[in-house]
XYZ file of C-alpha atoms in Angstrom:
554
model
C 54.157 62.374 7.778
C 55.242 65.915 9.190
C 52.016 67.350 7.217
C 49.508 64.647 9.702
C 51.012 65.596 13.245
C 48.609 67.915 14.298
C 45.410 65.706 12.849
C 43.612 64.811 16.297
C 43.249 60.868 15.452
C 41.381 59.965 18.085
C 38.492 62.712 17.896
C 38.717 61.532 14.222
C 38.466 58.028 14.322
C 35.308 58.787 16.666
C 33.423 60.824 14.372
C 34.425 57.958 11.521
C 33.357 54.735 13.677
C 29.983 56.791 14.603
C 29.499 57.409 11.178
C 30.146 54.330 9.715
C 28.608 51.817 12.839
C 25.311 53.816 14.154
C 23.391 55.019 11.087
C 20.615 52.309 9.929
C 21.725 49.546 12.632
C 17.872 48.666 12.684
C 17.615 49.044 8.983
C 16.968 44.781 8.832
C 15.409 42.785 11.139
C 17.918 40.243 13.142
C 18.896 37.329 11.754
C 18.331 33.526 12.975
C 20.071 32.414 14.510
C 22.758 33.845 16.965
C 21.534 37.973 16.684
C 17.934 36.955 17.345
C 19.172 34.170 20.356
C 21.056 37.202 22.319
C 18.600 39.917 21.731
C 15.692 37.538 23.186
C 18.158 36.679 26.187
C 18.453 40.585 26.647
C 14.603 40.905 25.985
C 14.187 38.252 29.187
C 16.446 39.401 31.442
C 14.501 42.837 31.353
C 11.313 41.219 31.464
C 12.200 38.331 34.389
C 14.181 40.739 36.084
C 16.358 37.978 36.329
C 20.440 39.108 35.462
C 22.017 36.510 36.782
C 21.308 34.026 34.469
C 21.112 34.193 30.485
C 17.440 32.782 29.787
C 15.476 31.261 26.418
C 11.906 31.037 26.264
C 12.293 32.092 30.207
C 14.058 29.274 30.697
C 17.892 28.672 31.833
C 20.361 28.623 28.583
C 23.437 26.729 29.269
C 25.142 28.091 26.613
C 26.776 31.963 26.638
C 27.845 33.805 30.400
C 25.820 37.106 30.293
C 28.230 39.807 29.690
C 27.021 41.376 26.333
C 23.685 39.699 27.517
C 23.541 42.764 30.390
C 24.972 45.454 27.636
C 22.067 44.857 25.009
C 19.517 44.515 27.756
C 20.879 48.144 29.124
C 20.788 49.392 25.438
C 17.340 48.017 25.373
C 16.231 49.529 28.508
C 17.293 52.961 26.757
C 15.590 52.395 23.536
C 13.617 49.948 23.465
C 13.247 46.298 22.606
C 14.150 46.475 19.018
C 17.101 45.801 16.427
C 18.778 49.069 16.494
C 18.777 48.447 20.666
C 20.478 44.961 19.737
C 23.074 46.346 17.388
C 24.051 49.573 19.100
C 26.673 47.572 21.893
C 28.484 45.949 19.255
C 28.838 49.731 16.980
C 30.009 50.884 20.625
C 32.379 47.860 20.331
C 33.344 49.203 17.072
C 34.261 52.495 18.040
C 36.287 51.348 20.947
C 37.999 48.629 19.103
C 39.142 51.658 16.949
C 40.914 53.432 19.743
C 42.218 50.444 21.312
C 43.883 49.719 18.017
C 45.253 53.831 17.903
C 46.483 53.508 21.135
C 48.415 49.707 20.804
C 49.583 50.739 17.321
C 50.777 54.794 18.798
C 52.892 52.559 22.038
C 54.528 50.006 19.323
C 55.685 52.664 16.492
C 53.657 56.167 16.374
C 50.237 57.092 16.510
C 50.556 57.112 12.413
C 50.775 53.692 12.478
C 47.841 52.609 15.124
C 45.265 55.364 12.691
C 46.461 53.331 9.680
C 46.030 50.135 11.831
C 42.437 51.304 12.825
C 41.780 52.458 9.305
C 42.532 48.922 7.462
C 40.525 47.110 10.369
C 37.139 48.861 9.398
C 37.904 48.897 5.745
C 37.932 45.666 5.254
C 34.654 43.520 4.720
C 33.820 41.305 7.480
C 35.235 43.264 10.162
C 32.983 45.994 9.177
C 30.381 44.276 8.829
C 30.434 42.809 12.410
C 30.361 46.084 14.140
C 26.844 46.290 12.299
C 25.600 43.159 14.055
C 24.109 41.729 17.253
C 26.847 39.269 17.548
C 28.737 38.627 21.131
C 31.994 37.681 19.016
C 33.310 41.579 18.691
C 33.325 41.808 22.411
C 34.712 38.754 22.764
C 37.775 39.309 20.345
C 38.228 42.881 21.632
C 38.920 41.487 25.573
C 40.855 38.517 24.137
C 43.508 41.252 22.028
C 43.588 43.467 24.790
C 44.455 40.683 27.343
C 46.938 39.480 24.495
C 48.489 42.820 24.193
C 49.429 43.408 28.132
C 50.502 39.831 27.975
C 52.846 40.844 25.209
C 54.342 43.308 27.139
C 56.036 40.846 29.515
C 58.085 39.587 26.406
C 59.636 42.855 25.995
C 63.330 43.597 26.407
C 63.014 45.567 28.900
C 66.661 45.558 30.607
C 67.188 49.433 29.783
C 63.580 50.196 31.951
C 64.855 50.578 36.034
C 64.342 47.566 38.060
C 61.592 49.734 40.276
C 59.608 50.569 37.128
C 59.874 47.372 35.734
C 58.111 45.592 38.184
C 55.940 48.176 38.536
C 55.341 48.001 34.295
C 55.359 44.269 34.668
C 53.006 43.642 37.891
C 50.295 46.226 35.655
C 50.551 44.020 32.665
C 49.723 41.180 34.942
C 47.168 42.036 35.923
C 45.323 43.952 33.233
C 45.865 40.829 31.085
C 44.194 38.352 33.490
C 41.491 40.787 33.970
C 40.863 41.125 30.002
C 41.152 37.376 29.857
C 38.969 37.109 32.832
C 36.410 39.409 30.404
C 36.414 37.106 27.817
C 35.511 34.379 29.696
C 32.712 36.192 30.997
C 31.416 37.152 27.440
C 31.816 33.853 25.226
C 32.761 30.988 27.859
C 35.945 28.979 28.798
C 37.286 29.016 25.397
C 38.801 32.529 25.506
C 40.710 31.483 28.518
C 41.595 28.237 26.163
C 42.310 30.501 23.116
C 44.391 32.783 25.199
C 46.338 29.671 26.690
C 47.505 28.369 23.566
C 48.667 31.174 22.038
C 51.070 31.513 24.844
C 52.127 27.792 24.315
C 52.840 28.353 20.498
C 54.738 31.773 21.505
C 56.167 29.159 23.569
C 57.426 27.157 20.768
C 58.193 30.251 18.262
C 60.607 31.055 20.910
C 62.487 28.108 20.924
C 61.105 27.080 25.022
C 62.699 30.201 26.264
C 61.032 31.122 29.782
C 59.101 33.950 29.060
C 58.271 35.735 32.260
C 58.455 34.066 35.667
C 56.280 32.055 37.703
C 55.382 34.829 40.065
C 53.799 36.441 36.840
C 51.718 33.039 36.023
C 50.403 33.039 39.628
C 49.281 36.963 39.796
C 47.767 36.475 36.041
C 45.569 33.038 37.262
C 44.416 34.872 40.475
C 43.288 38.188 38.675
C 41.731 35.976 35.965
C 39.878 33.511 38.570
C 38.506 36.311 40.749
C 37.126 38.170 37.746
C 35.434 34.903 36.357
C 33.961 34.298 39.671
C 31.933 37.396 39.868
C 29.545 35.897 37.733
C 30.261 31.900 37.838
C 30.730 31.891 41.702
C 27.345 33.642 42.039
C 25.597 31.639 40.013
C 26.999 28.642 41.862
C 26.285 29.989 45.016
C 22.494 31.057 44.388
C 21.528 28.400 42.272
C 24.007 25.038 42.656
C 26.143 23.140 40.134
C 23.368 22.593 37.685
C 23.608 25.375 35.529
C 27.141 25.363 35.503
C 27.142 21.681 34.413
C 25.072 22.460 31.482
C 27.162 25.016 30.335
C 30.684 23.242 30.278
C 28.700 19.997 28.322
C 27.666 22.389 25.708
C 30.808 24.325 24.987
C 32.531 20.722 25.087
C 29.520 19.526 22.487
C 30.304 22.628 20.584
C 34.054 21.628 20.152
C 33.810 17.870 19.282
C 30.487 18.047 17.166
C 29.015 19.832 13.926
C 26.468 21.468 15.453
C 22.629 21.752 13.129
C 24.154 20.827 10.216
C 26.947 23.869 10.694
C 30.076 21.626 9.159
C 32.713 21.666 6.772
C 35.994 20.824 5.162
C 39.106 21.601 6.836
C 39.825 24.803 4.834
C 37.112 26.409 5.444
C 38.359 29.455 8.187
C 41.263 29.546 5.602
C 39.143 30.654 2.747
C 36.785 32.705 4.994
C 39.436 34.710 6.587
C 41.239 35.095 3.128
C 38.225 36.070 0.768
C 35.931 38.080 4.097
C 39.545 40.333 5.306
C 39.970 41.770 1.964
C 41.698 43.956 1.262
C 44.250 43.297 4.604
C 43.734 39.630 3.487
C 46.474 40.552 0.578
C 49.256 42.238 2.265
C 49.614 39.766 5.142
C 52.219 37.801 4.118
C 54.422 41.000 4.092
C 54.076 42.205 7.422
C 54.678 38.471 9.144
C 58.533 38.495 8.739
C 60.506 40.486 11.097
C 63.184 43.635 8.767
C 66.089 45.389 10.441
C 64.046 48.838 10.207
C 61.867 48.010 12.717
C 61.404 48.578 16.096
C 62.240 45.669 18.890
C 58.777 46.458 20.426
C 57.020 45.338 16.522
C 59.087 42.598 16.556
C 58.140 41.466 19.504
C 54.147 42.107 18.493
C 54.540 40.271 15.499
C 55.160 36.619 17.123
C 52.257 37.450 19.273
C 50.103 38.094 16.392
C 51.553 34.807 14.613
C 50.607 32.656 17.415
C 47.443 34.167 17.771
C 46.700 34.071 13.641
C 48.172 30.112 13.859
C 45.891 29.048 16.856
C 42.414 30.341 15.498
C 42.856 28.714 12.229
C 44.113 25.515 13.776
C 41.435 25.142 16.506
C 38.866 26.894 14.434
C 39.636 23.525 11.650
C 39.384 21.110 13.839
C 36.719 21.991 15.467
C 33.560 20.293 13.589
C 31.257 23.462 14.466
C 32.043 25.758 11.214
C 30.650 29.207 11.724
C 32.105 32.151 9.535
C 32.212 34.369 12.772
C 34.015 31.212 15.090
C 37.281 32.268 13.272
C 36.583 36.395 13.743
C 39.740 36.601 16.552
C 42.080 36.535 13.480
C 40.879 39.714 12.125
C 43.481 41.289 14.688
C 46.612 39.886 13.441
C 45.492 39.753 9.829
C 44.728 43.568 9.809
C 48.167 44.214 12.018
C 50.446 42.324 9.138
C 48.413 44.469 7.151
C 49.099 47.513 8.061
C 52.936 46.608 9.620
C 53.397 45.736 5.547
C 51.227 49.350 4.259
C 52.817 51.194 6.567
C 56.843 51.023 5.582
C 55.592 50.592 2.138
C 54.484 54.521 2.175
C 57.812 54.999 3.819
C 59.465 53.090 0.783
C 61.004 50.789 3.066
C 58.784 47.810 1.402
C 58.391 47.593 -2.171
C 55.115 46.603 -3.707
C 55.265 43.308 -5.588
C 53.457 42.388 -8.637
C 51.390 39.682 -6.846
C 50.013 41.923 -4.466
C 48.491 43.730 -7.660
C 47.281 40.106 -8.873
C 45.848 39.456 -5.388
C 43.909 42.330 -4.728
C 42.427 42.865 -8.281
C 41.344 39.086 -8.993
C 39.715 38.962 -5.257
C 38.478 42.009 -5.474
C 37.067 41.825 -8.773
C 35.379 38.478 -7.303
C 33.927 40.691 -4.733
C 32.382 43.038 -7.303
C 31.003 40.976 -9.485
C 29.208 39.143 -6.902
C 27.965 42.647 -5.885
C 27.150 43.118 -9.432
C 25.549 40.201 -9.849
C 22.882 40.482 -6.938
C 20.683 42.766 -8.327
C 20.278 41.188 -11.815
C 19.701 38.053 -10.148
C 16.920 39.417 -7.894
C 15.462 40.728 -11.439
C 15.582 36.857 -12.549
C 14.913 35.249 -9.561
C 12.309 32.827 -12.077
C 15.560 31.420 -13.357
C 17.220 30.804 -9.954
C 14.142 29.365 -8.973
C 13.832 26.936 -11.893
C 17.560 25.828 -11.489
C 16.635 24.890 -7.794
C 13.315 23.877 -7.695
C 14.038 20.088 -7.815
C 16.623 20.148 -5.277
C 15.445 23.081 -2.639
C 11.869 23.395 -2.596
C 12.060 25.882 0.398
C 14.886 27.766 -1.181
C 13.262 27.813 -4.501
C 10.022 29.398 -2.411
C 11.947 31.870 -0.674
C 12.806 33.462 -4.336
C 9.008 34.007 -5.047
C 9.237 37.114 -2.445
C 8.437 40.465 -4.485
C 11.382 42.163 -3.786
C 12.543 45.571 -5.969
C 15.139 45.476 -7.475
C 16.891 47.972 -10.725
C 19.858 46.280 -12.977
C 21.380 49.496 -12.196
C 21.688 48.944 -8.889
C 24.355 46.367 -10.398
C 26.584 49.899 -10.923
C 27.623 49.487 -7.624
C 29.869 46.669 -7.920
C 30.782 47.728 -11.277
C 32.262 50.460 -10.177
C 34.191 48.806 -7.425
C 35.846 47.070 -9.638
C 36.996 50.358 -11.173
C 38.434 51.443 -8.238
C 40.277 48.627 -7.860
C 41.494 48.938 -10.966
C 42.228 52.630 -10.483
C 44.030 51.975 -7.265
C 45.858 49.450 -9.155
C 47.133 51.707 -11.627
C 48.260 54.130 -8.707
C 50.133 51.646 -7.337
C 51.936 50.843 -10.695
C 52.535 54.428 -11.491
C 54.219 54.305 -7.441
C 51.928 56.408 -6.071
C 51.193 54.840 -2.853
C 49.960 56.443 -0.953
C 47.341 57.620 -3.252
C 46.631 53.728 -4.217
C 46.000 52.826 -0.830
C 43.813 55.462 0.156
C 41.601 54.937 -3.201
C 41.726 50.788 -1.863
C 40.383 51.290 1.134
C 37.907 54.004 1.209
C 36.051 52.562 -2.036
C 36.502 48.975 0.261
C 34.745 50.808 3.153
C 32.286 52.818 0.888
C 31.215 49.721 -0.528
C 30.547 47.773 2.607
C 28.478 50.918 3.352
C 26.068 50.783 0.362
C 25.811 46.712 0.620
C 24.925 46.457 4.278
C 22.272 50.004 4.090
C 20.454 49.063 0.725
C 20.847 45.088 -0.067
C 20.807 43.707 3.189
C 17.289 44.738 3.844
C 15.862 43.166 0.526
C 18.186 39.782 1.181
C 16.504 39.712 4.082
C 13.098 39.514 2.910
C 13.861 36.373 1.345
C 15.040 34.324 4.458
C 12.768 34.889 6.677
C 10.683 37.843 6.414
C 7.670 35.985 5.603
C 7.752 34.303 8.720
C 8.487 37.663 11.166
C 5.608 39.518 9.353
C 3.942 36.357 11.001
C 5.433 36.303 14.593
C 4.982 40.383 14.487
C 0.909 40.033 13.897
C 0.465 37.333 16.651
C 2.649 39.583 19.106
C -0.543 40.991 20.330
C -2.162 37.780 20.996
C -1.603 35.859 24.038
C -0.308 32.679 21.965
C 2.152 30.435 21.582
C 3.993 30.367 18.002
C 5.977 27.471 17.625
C 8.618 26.218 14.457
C 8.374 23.176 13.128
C 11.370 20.654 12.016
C 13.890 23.417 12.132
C 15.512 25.764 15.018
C 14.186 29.391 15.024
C 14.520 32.066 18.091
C 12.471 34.475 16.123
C 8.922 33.249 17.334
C 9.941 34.202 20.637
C 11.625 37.767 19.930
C 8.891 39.213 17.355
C 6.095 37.015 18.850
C 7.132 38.927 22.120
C 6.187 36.040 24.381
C 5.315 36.869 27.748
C 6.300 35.191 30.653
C 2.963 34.144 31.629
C 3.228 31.667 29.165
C 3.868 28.545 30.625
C 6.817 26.754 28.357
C 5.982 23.270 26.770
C 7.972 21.187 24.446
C 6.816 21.267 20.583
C 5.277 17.493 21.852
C 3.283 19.137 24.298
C 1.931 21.648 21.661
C 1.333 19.690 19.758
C -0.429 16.477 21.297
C -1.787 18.130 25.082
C -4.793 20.172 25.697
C -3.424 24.044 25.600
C -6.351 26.944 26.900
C -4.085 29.356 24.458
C -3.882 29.709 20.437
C -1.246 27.412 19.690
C 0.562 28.048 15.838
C 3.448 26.339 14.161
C 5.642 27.051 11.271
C 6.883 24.737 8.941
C 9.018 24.724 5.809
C 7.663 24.437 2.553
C 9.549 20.782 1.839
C 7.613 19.224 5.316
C 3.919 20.912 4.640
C 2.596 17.477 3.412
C 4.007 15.028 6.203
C 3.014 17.370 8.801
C -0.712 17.784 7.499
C -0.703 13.623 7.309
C 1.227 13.110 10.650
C -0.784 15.470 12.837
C -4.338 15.722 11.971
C -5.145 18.619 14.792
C -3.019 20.869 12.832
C -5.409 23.469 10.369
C -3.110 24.786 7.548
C -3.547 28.617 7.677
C -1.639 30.255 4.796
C 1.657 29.859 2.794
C 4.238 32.404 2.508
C 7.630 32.518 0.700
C 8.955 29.004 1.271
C 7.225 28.981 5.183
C 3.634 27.142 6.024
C 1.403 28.396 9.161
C -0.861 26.329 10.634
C -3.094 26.310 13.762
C -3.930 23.913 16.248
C -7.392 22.773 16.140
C -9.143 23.275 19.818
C -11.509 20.005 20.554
């Protein structure tokens, strides 16, 4: 790797993330539920002036602390209330998470090794695609690995490092990881100081109950933690009592012990996520778990970190009855390390590449292709979709009536992912490795590219764009737009609801005396028992699965 010394990887790894992460970010409009819930909490903090507390329909949301809340409301106050605003933290995020990865993998074997490591992170699908969203998890997961990674380095043999350094090595680990931690918390809730905590306890276990730092270290590591938490959770205890506060630990417990709006399923269900959505790392993982005699003590070390971490999110992820593809997005880390710990000593021929690595990577990513593939001919026959569903999804069935272009050759795309992966396949076969893996992961990240910029817009159009073309034209009006027998934070975000509005429950709206235009939105399936159940309501129009009325003023 003589030849790639002089390559400047971090200037380089810049210029990639900003290419890759920036460019069309408001390209779609957000999606219900979780990008348009943040960006409206960022939309109210500017508008309430109020950044202490994360608000919803101006209103106190005991559910997320407000540190990515106060970076999209800054991004916001730069350019604007809009989607590219919302995204732009998170391709930030990206960028950063980039680095962070050059600069862990450069300290653990060379800087060859944390590019690669970068490299195979945003090639693979959904951590790329995350870096595109206006999602708190990337945030989240970036504090939680950094926290994990000083952590780690209080597990290292260290008896060759002067007892004066040591401690001095030791006491900045500390406290770096219990501010990181302390981050976390402040971003998603208790759980990353949860998450954090039991990864130590299985490292615990994987090292057979072996003390792994002292008790001074504990101490130091809960008081750095505490004091960061408390910049935010202190204050809001202090200025506005235990009530808040309260709210917020009942719904993180609710999130853990119940499936939350229908969000459930089977136990597997992170396992086949992580597995099918971290292609192409999702293949090579298995090689870089076990520990060789050619590598380095610091790796080694790493590796059981990563373990625990990869064995806690699927665990608590499972049980927990909440399943959301992004609740298991902390084990893109140690997936795309085992990754690139295999990749890497295979181009130094110190790994060999196994015939079921070929089968994995060409029968998943062929899956991934054909779906590809298959998109655009199916939004050419969306009649036959539509009859298949009809009987058993009304409001699905509707959505698929949107006119939305599309060209069967569009289907080349996927098509010719698959030849890539069968070119890179071939590569590998013929030994060339280094050659194969380059050819695997740029057409990988190439084809995220073209997916996210020029079908993401048009699958968009069938979930919900009906209804924002809806919210967008009463944004003008001083009204209040309400949705009707399902959850939806889009009225409030492209409705643009000011705060003069005085908030009322959908009862209220429906059934009291309101001086304002009061509307409601409905799903296709529930059009006839609302019109019979409330009498004031006037149907307006019908849209692509979505039903607008307006509340009759007597």
């Amino acid at each position: 790797m003589k030849c790639l010394d002089k390559i400047p990887y971090k200037l380089l790894l810049i210029l990639i993330g900003a290419v890759l992460f920036i460019p069309y970010l408001g390209n779609a409009p957000l999606f219900d539920w979780d990008e348009i819930n943040f960006a409206e909490s960022a939309r109210e903090m500017l508008i309430s002036g109020n950044y202490l507390q994360v608000q919803i329909d101006f209103q106190a949301f005991a559910e997320k602390p407000p540190f990515f809340i106060w970076m999209q409301a800054l991004s916001m106050k730069l350019f604007g209330v809009n989607e590219f605003a919302a995204r732009l933290p998170n391709a930030l995020i990206g960028i950063t998470s980039m680095l962070a990865l050059l600069a862990i993998g450069k300290r653990l074997k060379d800087k060859h090794f944390g590019a690669l490591w970068a490299l195979i992170y945003v090639s693979s699908f959904l951590p790329h695609f995350y870096f595109k969203s206006a999602l708190i998890d990337p945030l989240f997961n970036l504090f939680i690995f950094t926290g994990i990674y000083f952590a780690s380095k209080l597990t290292e043999n260290d008896e060759f490092t002067a007892k004066k350094k040591r401690r001095k090595i030791r006491n900045k680990a500390v406290f770096y990881a219990g501010l990181f931690i302390g981050l976390a918390v402040l971003t998603k809730g208790p759980v990353g100081l949860l998450l954090f905590s039991l990864t130590y306890l299985v490292l615990f276990a994987i090292s057979r109950f072996k003390r792994l730092n002292k008790l001074w270290e504990m101490i130091y590591f809960g008081i750095i933690c505490l004091t960061t938490i408390s910049v935010w959770y202190g204050l809001e205890w202090y200025v506005n009592g235990p009530a808040f506060l309260e709210g917020f630990f009942q719904r993180h417990i609710d999130l853990l012990t119940t499936s939350d709006a229908g969000h459930g399923g089977p136990f597997f269900y992170h396992f086949l996520v992580l597995f099918l959505g971290c292609f192409p790392a999702s293949v090579f993982i298995f090689g870089g778990i076990k520990n060789h005699d050619f590598s380095t003590g610091l790796l080694h070390n790493f590796q059981r970190w990563m373990l625990s971490l990869l064995i806690v999110v699927l665990v608590v992820f499972s049980l927990v009855q909440t399943k959301i593809i992004h609740y298991s997005s902390l084990a893109y880390f140690p997936i795309t390390f085992f990754a690139s710990y295999f990749i890497y000593y295979l181009l130094q021929g110190k790994r060999k590449w196994r015939w079921y690595h070929a089968t994995l990577f060409l029968f998943i990513g062929i899956v991934w292709g054909t779906a590809i593939a298959l998109v655009p001919v199916l939004g050419k026959n969306t009649d036959v979709l539509v009859g298949i569903i009809n009987g058993n999804d009304p409001f699905a069935a509707a959505n698929l009536q949107a006119k939305v272009f599309w060209s069967y050759y569009e289907s080349i795309y996927g098509l010719s992912y698959i030849l890539v992966l069968v070119i890179a396949g071939v590569l590998f076969a013929l030994k060339h490795i280094r050659l194969g893996v380059a050819t695997l992961f740029i057409g990988t990240c190439i084809i995220i590219q073209l997916v996210v910029i020029l079908f993401t817009p048009r699958i968009e159009k069938y979930t919900q764009d009906a209804a924002i073309q809806f919210y967008q034209e009463k944004a003008s009006e001083q009204c209040y737009i309400q949705s009707l027998g399902f959850k939806s934070y889009a009225p409030l975000f492209y409705g643009q609801k000011a705060i003069e509005l005085k908030p009322y429950t959908t009862e209220e709206l429906l059934n009291e005396y309101i001086e304002e235009p009061v509307y409601f939105v409905s799903k296709i399936d529930r059009k006839d028992e609302y019109l019979e159940k409330y009498p004031q309501l006037e149907l307006i129009m019908e849209k692509n699965g979505f039903v607008f009325y307006q509340k009759r003023q007597y």
